[in-house]
CSV table of C-alpha atoms in Angstrom, one decimal:
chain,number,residue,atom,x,y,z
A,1,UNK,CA,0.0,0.0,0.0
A,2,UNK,CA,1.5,3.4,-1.0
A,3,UNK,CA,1.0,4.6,3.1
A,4,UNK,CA,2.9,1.7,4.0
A,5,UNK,CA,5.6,2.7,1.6
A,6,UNK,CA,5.8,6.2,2.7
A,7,UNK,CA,6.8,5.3,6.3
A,8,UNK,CA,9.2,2.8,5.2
A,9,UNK,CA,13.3,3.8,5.6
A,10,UNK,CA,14.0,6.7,3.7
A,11,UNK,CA,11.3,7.6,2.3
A,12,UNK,CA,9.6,10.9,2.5
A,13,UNK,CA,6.1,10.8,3.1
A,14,UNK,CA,6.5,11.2,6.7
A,15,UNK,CA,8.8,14.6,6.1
A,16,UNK,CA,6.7,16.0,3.1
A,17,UNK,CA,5.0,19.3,4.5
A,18,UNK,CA,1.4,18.3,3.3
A,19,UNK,CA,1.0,15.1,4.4
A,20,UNK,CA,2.3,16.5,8.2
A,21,UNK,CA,-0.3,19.3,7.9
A,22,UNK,CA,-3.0,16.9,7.4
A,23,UNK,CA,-2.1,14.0,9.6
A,24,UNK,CA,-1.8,17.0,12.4
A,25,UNK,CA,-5.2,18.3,11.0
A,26,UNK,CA,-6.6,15.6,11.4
A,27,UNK,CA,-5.4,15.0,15.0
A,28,UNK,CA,-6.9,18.5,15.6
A,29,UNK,CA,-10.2,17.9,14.7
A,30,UNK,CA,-10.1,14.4,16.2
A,31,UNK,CA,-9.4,15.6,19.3
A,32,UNK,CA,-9.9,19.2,20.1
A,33,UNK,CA,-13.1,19.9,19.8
A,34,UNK,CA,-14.2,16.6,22.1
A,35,UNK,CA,-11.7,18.6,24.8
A,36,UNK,CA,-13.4,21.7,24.5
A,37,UNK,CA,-16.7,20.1,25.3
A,38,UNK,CA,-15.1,18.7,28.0
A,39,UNK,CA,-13.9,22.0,29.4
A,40,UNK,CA,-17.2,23.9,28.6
A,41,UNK,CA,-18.6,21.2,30.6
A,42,UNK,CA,-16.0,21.9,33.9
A,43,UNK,CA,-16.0,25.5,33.5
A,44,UNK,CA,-19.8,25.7,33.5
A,45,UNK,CA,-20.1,23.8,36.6
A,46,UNK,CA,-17.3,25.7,38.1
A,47,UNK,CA,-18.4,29.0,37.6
A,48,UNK,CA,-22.0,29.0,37.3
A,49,UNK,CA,-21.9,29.7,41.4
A,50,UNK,CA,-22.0,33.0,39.9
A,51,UNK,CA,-25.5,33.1,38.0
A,52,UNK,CA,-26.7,31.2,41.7
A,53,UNK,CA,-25.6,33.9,43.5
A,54,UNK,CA,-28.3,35.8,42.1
A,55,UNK,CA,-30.9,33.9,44.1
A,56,UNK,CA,-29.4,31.6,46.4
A,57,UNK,CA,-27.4,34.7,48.4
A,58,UNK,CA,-30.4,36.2,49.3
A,59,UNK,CA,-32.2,32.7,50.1
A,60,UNK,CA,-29.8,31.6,52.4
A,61,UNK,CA,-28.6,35.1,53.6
A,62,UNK,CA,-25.2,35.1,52.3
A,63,UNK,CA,-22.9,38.7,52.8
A,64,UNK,CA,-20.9,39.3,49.7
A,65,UNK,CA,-18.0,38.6,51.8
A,66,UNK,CA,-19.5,34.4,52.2
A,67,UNK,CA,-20.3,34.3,48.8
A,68,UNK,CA,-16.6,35.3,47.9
A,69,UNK,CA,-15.1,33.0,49.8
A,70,UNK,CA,-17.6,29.9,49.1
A,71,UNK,CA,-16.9,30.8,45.6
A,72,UNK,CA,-13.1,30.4,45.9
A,73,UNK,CA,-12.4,28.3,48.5
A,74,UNK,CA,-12.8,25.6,45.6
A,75,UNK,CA,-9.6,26.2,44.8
A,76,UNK,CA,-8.3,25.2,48.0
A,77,UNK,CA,-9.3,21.5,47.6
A,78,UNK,CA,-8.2,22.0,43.7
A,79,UNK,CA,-5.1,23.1,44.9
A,80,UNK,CA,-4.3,19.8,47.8
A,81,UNK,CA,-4.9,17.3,44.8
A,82,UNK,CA,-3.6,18.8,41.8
A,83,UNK,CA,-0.2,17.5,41.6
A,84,UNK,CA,-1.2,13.9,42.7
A,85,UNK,CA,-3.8,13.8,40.6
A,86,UNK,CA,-1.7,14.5,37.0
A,87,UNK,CA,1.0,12.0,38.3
A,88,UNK,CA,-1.5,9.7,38.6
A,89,UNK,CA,-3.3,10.9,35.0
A,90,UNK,CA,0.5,10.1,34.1
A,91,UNK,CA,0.7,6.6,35.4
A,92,UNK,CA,-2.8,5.2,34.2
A,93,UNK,CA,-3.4,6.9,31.0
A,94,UNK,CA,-5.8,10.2,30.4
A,95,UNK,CA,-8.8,8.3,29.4
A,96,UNK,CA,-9.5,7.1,32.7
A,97,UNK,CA,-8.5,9.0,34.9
A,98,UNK,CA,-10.3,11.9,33.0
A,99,UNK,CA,-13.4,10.3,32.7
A,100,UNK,CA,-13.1,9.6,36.4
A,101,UNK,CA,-13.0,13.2,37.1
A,102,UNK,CA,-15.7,14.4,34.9
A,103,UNK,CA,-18.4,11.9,36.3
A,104,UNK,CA,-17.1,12.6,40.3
A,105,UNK,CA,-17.4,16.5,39.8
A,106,UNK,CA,-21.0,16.0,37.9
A,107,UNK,CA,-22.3,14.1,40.9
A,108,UNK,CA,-20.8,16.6,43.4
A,109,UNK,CA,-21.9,19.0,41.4
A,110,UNK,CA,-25.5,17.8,41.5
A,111,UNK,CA,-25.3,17.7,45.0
A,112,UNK,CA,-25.4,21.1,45.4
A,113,UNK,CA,-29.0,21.5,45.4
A,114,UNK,CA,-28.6,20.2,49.3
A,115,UNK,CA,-27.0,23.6,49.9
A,116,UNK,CA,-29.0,25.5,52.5
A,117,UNK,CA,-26.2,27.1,54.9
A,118,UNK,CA,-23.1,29.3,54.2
A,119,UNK,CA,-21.3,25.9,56.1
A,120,UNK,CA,-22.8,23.5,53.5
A,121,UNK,CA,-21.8,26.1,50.6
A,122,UNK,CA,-18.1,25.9,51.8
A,123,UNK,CA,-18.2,22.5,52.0
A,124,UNK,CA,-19.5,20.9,48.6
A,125,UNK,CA,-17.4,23.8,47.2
A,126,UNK,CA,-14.4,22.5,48.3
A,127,UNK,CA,-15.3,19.1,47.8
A,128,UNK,CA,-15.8,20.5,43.9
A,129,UNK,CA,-12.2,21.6,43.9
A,130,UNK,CA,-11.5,17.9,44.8
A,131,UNK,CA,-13.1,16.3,42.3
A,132,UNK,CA,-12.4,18.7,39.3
A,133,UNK,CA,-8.6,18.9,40.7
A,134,UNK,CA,-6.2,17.3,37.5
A,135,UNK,CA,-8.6,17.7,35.0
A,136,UNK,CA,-7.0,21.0,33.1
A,137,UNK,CA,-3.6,20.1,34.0
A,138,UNK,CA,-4.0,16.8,33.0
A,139,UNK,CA,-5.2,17.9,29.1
A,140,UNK,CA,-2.5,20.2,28.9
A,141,UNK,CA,-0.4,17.1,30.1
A,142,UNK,CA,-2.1,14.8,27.5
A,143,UNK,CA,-1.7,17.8,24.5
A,144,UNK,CA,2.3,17.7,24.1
A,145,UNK,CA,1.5,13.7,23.9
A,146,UNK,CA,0.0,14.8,20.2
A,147,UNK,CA,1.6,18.2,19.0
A,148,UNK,CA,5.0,19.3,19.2
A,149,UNK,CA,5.4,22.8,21.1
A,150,UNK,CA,5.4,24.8,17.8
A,151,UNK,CA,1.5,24.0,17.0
A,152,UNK,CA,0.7,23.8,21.1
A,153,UNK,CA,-0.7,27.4,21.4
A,154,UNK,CA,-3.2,27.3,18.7
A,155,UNK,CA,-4.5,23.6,20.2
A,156,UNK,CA,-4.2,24.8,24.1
A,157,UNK,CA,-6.2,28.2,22.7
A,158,UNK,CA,-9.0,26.4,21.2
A,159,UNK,CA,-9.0,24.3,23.9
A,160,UNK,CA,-9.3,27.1,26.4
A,161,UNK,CA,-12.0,29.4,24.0
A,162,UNK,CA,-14.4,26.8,26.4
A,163,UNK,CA,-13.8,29.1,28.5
A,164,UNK,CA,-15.8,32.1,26.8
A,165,UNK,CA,-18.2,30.0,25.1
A,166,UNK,CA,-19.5,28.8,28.0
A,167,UNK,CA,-20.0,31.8,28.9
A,168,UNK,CA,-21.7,32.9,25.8
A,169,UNK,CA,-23.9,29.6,26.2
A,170,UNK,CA,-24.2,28.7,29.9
A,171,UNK,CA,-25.0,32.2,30.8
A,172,UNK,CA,-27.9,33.1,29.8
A,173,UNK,CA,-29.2,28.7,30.1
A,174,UNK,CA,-28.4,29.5,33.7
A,175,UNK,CA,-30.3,32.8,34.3
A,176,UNK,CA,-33.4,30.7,31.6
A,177,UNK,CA,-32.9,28.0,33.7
A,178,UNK,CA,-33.7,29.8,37.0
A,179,UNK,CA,-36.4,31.8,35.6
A,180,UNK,CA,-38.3,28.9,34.2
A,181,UNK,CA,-38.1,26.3,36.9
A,182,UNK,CA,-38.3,28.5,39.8
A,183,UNK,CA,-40.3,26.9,42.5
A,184,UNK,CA,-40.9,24.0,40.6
A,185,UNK,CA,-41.4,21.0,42.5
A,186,UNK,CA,-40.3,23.2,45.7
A,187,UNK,CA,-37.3,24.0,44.5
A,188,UNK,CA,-35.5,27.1,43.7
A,189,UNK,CA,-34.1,28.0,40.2
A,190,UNK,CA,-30.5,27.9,41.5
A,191,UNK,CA,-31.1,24.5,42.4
A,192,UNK,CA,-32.3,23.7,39.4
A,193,UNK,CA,-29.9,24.9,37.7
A,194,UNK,CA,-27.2,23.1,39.7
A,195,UNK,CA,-29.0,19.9,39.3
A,196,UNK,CA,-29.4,20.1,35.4
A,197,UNK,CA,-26.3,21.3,34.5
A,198,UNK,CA,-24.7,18.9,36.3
A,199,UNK,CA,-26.2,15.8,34.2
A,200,UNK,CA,-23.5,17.1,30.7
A,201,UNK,CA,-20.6,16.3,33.2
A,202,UNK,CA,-21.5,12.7,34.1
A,203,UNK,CA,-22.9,12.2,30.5
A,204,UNK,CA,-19.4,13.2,29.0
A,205,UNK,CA,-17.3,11.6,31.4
A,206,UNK,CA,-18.9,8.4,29.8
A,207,UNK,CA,-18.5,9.2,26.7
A,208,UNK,CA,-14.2,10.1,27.6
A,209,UNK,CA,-14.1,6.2,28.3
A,210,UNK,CA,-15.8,5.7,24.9
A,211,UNK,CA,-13.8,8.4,22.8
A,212,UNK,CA,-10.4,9.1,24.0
A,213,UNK,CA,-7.0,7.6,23.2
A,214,UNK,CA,-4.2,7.9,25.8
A,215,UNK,CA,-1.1,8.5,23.0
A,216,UNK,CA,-0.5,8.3,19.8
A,217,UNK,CA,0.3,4.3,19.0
A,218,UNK,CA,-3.5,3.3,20.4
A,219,UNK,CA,-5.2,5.3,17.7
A,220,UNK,CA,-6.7,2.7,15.7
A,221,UNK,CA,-8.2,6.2,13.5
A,222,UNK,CA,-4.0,7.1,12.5
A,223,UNK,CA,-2.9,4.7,9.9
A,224,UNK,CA,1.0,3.9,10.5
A,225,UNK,CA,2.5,6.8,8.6
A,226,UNK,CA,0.6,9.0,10.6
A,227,UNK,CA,1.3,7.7,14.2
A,228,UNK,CA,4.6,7.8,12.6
A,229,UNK,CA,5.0,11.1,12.2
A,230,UNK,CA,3.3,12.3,15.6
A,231,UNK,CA,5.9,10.1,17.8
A,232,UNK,CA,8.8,11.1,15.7
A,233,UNK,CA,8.2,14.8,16.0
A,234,UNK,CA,7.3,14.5,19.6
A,235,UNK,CA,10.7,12.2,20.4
A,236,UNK,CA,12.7,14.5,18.8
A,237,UNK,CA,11.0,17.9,21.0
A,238,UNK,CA,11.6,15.9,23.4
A,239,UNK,CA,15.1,15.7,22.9
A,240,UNK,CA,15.5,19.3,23.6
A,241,UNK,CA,14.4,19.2,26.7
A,242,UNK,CA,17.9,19.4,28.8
A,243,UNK,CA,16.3,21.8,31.4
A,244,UNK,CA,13.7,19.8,32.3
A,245,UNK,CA,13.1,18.5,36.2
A,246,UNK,CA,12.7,14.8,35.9
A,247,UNK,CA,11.2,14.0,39.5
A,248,UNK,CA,8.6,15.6,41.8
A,249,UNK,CA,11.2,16.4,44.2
A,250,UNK,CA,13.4,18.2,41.4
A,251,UNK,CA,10.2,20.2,40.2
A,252,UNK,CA,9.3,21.7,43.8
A,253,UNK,CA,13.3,22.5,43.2
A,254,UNK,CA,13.0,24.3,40.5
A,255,UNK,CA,12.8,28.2,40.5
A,256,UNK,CA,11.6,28.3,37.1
A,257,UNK,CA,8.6,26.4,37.7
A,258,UNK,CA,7.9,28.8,40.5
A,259,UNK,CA,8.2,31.8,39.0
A,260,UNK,CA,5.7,30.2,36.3
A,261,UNK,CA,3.9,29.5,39.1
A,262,UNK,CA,3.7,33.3,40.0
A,263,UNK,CA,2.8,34.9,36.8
A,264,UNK,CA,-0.1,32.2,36.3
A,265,UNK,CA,-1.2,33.1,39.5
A,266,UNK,CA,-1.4,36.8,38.3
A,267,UNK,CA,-3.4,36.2,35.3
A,268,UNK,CA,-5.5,33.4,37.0
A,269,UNK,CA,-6.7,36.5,39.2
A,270,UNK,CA,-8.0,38.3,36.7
A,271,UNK,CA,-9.8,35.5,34.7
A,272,UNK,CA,-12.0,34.4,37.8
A,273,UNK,CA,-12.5,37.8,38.8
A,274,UNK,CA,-14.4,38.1,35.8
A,275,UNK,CA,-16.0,34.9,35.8
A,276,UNK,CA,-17.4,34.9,39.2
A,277,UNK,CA,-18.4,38.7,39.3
A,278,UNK,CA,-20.2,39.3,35.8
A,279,UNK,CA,-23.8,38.7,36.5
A,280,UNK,CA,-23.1,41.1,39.4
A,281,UNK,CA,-21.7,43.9,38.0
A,282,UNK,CA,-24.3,43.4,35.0
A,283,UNK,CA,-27.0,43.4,37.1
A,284,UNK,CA,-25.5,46.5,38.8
A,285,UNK,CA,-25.3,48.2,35.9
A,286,UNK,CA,-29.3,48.3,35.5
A,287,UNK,CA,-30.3,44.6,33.4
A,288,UNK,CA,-33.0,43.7,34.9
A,289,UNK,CA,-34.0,39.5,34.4
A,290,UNK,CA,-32.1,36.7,35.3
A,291,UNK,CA,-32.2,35.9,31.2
A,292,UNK,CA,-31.7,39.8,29.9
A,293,UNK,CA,-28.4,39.5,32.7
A,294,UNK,CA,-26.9,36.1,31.0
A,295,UNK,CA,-27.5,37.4,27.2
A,296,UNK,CA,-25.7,40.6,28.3
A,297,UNK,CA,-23.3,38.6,30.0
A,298,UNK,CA,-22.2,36.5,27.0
A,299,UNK,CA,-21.2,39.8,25.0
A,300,UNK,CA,-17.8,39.8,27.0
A,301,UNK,CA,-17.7,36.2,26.3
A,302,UNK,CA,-18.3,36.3,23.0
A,303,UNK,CA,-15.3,38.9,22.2
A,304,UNK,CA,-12.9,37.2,24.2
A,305,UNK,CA,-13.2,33.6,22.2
A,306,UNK,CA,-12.5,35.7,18.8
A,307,UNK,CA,-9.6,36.9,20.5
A,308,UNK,CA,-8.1,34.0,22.3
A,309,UNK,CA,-8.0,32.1,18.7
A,310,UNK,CA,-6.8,34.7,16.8
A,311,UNK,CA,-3.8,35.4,19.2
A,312,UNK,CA,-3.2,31.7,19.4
A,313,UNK,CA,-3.0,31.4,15.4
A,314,UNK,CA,-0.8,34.2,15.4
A,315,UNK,CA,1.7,33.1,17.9
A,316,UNK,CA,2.3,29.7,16.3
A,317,UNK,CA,2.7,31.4,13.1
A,318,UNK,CA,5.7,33.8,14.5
A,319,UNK,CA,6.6,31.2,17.1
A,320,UNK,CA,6.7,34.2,19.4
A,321,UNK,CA,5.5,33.8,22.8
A,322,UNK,CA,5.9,36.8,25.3
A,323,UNK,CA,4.5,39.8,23.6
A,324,UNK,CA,1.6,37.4,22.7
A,325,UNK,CA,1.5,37.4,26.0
A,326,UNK,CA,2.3,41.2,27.1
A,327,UNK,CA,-0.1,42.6,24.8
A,328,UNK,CA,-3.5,41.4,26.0
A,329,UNK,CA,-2.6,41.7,29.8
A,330,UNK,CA,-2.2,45.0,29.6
A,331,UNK,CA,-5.2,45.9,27.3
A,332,UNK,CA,-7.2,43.9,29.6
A,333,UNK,CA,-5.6,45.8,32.6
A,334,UNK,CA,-7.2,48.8,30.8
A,335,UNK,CA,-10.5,47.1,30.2
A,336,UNK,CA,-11.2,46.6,34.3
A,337,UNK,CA,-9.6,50.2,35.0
A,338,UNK,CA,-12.3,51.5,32.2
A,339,UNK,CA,-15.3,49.5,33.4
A,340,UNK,CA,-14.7,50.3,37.4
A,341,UNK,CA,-14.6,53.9,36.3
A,342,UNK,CA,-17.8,54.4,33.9
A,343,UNK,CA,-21.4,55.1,35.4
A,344,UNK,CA,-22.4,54.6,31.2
A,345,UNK,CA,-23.6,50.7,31.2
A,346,UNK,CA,-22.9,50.6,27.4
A,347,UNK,CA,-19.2,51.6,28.4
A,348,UNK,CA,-19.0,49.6,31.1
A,349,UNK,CA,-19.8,46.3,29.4
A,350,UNK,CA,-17.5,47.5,26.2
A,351,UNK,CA,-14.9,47.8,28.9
A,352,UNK,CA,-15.7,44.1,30.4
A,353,UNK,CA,-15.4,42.8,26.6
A,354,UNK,CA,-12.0,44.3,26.4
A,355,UNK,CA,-11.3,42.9,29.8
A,356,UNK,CA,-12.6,39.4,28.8
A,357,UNK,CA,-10.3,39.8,25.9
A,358,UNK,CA,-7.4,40.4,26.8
A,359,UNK,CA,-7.3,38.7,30.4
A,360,UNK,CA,-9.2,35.4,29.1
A,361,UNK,CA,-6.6,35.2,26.2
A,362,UNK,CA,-3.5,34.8,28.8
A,363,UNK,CA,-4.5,31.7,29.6
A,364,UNK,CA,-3.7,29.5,26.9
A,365,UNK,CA,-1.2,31.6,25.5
A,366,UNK,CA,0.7,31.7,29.1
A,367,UNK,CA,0.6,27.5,28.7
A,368,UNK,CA,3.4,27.8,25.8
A,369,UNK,CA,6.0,29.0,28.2
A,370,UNK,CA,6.3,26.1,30.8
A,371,UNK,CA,5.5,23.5,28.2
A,372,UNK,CA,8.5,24.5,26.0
A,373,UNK,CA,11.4,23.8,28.5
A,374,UNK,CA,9.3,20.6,30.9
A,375,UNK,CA,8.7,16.9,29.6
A,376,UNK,CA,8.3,13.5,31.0
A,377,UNK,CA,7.4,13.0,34.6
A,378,UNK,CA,8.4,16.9,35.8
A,379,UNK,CA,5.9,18.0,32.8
A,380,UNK,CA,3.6,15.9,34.7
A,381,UNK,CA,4.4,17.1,38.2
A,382,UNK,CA,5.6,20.8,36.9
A,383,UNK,CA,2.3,21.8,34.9
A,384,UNK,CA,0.5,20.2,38.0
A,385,UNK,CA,2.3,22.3,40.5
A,386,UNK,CA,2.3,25.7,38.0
A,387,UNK,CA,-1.5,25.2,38.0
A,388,UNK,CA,-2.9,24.1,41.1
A,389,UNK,CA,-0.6,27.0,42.9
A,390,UNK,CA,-1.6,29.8,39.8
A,391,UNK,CA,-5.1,28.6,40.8
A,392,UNK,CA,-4.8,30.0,44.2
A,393,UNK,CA,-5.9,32.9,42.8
A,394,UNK,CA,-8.9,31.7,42.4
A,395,UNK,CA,-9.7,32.1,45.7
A,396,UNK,CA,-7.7,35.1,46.4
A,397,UNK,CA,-9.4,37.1,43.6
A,398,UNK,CA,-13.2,36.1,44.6
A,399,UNK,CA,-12.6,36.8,47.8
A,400,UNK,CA,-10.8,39.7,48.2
A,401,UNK,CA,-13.1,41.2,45.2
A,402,UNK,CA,-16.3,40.8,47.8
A,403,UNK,CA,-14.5,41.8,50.8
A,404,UNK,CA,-13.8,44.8,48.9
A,405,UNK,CA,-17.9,45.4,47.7
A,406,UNK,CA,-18.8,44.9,51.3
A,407,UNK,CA,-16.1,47.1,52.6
A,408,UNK,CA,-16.9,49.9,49.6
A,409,UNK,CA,-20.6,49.4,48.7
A,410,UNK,CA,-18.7,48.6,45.3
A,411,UNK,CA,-17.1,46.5,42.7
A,412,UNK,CA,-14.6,49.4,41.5
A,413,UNK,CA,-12.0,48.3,44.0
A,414,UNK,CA,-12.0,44.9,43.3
A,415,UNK,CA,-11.4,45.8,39.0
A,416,UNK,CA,-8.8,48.0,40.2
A,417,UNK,CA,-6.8,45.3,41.6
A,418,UNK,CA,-7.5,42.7,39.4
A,419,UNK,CA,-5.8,45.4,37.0
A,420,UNK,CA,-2.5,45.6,38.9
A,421,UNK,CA,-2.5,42.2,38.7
A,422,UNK,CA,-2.3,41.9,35.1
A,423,UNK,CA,0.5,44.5,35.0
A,424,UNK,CA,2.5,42.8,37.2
A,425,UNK,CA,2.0,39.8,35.3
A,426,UNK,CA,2.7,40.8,32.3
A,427,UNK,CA,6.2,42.5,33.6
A,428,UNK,CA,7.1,38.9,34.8
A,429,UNK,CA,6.9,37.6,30.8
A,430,UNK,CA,8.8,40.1,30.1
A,431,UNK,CA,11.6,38.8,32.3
A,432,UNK,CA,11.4,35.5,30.5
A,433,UNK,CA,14.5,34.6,28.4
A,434,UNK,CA,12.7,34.3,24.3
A,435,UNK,CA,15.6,31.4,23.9
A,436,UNK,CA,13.5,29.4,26.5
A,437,UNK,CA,10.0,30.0,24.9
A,438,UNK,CA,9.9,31.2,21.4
A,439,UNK,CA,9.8,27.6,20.2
């Protein structure tokens, strides 16, 4: 067979540009899109505490303050099982282990309609952040088993554009979702909502056992030129990987890693200080309806996944990673200064889109730095680390962001910090070597 051929010795199939393009293509579309569904899926459930807040705050007579800190402490328990949940995704193969994830967090997730204290709320929170702990690291992990680091961005971006989509989708189904069933059956529409959009997790997480191929050689849908030319690739990156940690203890070694560690943390501040504060400062802005607030909600959304894929596109193309970086931190530094400033709603939720922008496009684009320079078992153990400690922000943002309201009778403070946060971030790319991550 003329495949066969191609990947015999010496010959050139596997090295002609076309046939790479399209056996790479055709990973792409295999795979990416399933991820993203996975992630809209997580994200959803991990954020829509935010559309509940609308009711269930003044149900249950939550302070701005409680709901801050239920809504982060998630990433406390997300932060205790990160690492040893992607060395174990390492040891027994993504499929699993992510499937595994997806149906615990759906059930847990469910679960939540049980809430009726600000103890209970703290509680399944964290035991959320538990559950859903390994599941992003663990696809970054599983993505540099498929694409070499000079087409990672534009997959990892993709990936991330779950991000905005669900919010373009899942915010106004929440606020629909709390209008509609309100009451029904004696239960509130923030239950509801927990309870129905909790059913896509446990659904998927199925269908992950079904789908997904842990590396390249198991994919009965490559023929052997194909699977030939994803390992060869990703040996010889692999290769060029003389600065990597090779052991858990090395990676907690490593100051590289940990200054990764802090300028993830910096962006990761601003990205759920937008998620989990939307609906709120929408609603404060005069949208009136628990459906007007999601459909106005999406807007910011909606900008920000345009963005996140062009700037992932673009920063394969030039294999240039820091000022792909740089550039939207500090425009969506500008967006939260703008929108904490304006009494004009149309301004204020232009300013939010810019915000969404640029701060929801660091992200992915951030995730080309540390995969360039780790591989093996301290990828496994250095993206784990990198994460679950960047995700500390996700309870420092919330948090602080509601102290702040209660303390100021306003969510101005909060932007204004989530703001410096992105500056600072964006100084510490800017300190990066381009040797180690313009790959």
């Amino acid at each position: 067979m003329p495949v066969q051929a191609a990947t015999a010795p010496g010959s050139t199939a596997s090295s002609d540009k076309s046939f790479i393009d399209k056996t790479y293509a055709k990973v792409f579309w295999r795979l990416v899109p399933f991820l993203m569904l996975c992630y809209i899926v997580a994200y959803l459930d991990r954020v829509n505490v935010g559309f509940a807040k609308l009711q269930m705050s003044k149900e249950l007579g939550f302070s701005e303050t409680a709901y801050g800190l239920g809504a982060g402490i998630f990433f406390l328990g997300y932060f205790l099982f990160e690492v040893p949940s992607n060395i174990i995704l390492h040891r027994v193969g993504a499929r699993v282990w992510i499937a595994r994830i997806m149906i615990t967090w759906g059930l847990i997730s469910g679960a939540f309609v049980f809430v009726n204290s600000e103890a209970s709320f703290y509680a399944m929170r964290f035991l959320l952040g538990l559950a859903e702990a390994g599941f992003y690291p663990g696809v970054i992990l599983y993505v540099t088993s498929w694409f070499p680091s000079h087409r990672r961005a534009r997959v990892i971006t993709v990936f991330m554009a779950a991000i905005p989509v669900s919010g373009v989708f899942g915010n106004p189904l929440s606020g629909w979702i709390m209008d509609t069933f309100h009451e029904t059956h004696g239960l509130s529409g923030w239950q509801w909502m927990f309870l129905l959009e909790a059913v896509p997790a446990v659904l998927v997480g199925i269908a992950v056992l079904l789908y997904l191929d842990n590396r390249p050689a198991e994919a009965k849908w490559l023929d052997t030129a194909e699977r030939q030319v994803l390992e060869r690739d990703i040996a010889a990156e692999e290769r060029t990987k003389t600065d990597s940690p090779h052991s858990l203890a090395t990676v907690f070694r490593n100051g590289r890693v940990w200054f990764m560690s802090l300028i993830y943390f910096l962006f990761v501040a601003g990205q759920y200080g937008l998620a989990f504060w939307v609906p709120t400062i929408v609603k404060a802005s005069g949208i009136q309806g628990n459906f007007n607030i999601g459909l106005v909600s999406a807007i910011p959304f909606l900008v920000a996944t345009v963005v996140m894929v062009a700037l992932g596109r673009s920063a394969d193309h030039f294999r240039e990673r820091r000022w792909h970086l740089i550039v939207p931190a500090l425009i969506g530094a500008v967006g939260f200064t703008v929108s904490a400033s304006s009494t004009d709603t149309v301004v204020a939720i232009a300013a939010l889109s810019v915000a969404a922008g640029g701060v929801l496009a660091c992200s992915p684009l951030f995730w080309s730095l540390p995969t360039a320079f780790l591989s093996g078992a301290g990828a496994a153990a250095g993206i784990a680390l990198i994460n679950s400690v960047g995700n500390l922000a996700g309870f420092a943002g919330p948090y602080a962001i509601g102290a702040l309201r209660d303390y100021t009778g306003s969510t101005a403070a909060g932007m204004y910090v989530l703001a410096v946060t992105l500056v600072l971030g964006a100084a510490c790319v800017f300190a990066v070597p381009p040797r180690l991550v313009n790959k």
